[in-house]
Amino acid sequence: MRMVDLIIKKRNKESLTESEINWIINGYTEGKIPDYQVASLAMAICFQDMNVDERFYLTNAIVNSGDAIDLSNITGKTVDKHSTGGVGDKTTLALGPLVASCNVKLAKMSGRGLGHTGGTLDKLESIPGFNIELSEDDFIKQVNDIGIAVISQTKEICPADKKLYALRDVTGTVESIPLIAASVMSKKIASGAETIVLDVKVGSGAFMKDLEGAKELANAMVKIGKKFNRNISALITNMEEPLGEAVGNSLEVIEAIETLKGNGPREFEDLVLNLGAHILVNAGVAESIDTAIGILKTQIDNHEALNKFKEFIKAQGGNELVVNNYDLLPKAKYVYEVKANKTGYIKAINATAVGNYAMMLGAGRETKDSVIDLAVGLKIKKKIADYINEDSIIGEIHSNFELDEIKIEQFRQLFQTSDEKVIKTPLILGVVK
Ligand code: URA
């Protein structure tokens, strides 16, 4: 086989076979095929797409490039969720303990944040003592014992994806449905869970900016998951504005805890309940979404979900007292309450810009090696469609350095208003099964 022939084949809109795709991924992982040829193929895929079989073969080849997590020693139904990433997305922190309190097993490997989106591991590490580095045996044991563990990657999962994603990032080939779908799904399949729920975000703060694209991506990923015999569905959810109020590590932990106490922002709670309901239905624990939502609400009302969060924190070495004493979490030196200096209905809050503002405070990483400040971040107190006037507190800035009026004004500028009433887009924009 010659790589140039396969590039030309794809450029001419023909389909690649399973053995051709395996040959490419193996050759690239082993360093036998150079970056420039793989970049050229990736660009051809961006223009010519891949059919359902090619997408499956690509995903499988990426899975086989590394180790897979063996969850077969876990008794019960293993579940996983994945979000395509957003601003203020603390969903795993609330959803994990909530579903684990309903007799499903969440064995999750998570990542750190980069750029304007945060990572679950950073958020968990704002809990004093919380250890994200468990051995695989301890990981499996904890999931068997209490139903939940969240750790950083132990084995080398999908090395081909790591290499390919880095190449796509610098060659303008990230935005391709088959390439994104294979990249995301390979990591989910290698992580081993039988039941998977995907949260595909769409809007200004998301990777997919329009609904059509998000639907296409969700469909592509669900189809791949089904070919691997996973119980899978995807929710397409709105990321036109940050999720909930809090953006920043310890602030998001507090919001997740409040949600498990039944006091979370309504939309965030809705998202958690809906994702949780799909997990319970896909895992065969509940018969319908409505029944599942009822079960989940009961687990919040009777404090089982909150107790599970405490158990989870304690099992991973963290101080579970944070649940009732937020002073134990990292706290910023300065808190600025910001009032609007205009009147009107909020029509937009650019979520990416909010994420970038939080990153400027130190909450997010500009590069892989940046050290982040777990205490700092933002609270977005007014959301799209809310009416504000000069006296309205639109948000809070939690900072470890003093901010001048220019910086505070930059925060105000994140909110765009209109004199006309604004109709809010629903949080859940579609379900793909
Ligand atoms: N996230 C991934 O993991 N892969 C992509 O290709 C895009 C987003």
XYZ file of C-alpha atoms and ligand atoms in Angstrom, residues 82-85 161 164-165 168 173-187 207 217, ligand 1:
33
model
C -19.302 12.678 27.696
C -19.751 16.351 27.001
C -18.299 17.953 23.905
C -17.228 20.749 26.230
C -6.023 10.088 18.560
C -3.994 12.927 15.058
C -5.818 15.538 17.115
C -5.593 18.416 13.030
C -8.817 19.858 9.982
C -10.541 19.770 13.371
C -13.975 20.681 11.995
C -14.929 17.449 10.314
C -17.853 15.319 11.507
C -16.241 11.910 10.795
C -12.937 12.949 12.379
C -14.542 14.446 15.499
C -16.937 11.497 15.859
C -14.149 8.914 15.578
C -11.927 10.907 17.959
C -14.566 11.232 20.688
C -16.023 7.748 20.301
C -12.682 5.950 20.241
C -11.957 7.316 23.737
C -17.372 23.523 19.530
C -22.290 15.022 14.953
N -12.928 16.596 21.049
C -12.240 15.466 20.764
O -11.938 14.669 21.655
N -11.896 15.245 19.478
C -12.203 16.076 18.465
O -11.866 15.817 17.349
C -12.906 17.250 18.786
C -13.266 17.473 20.100
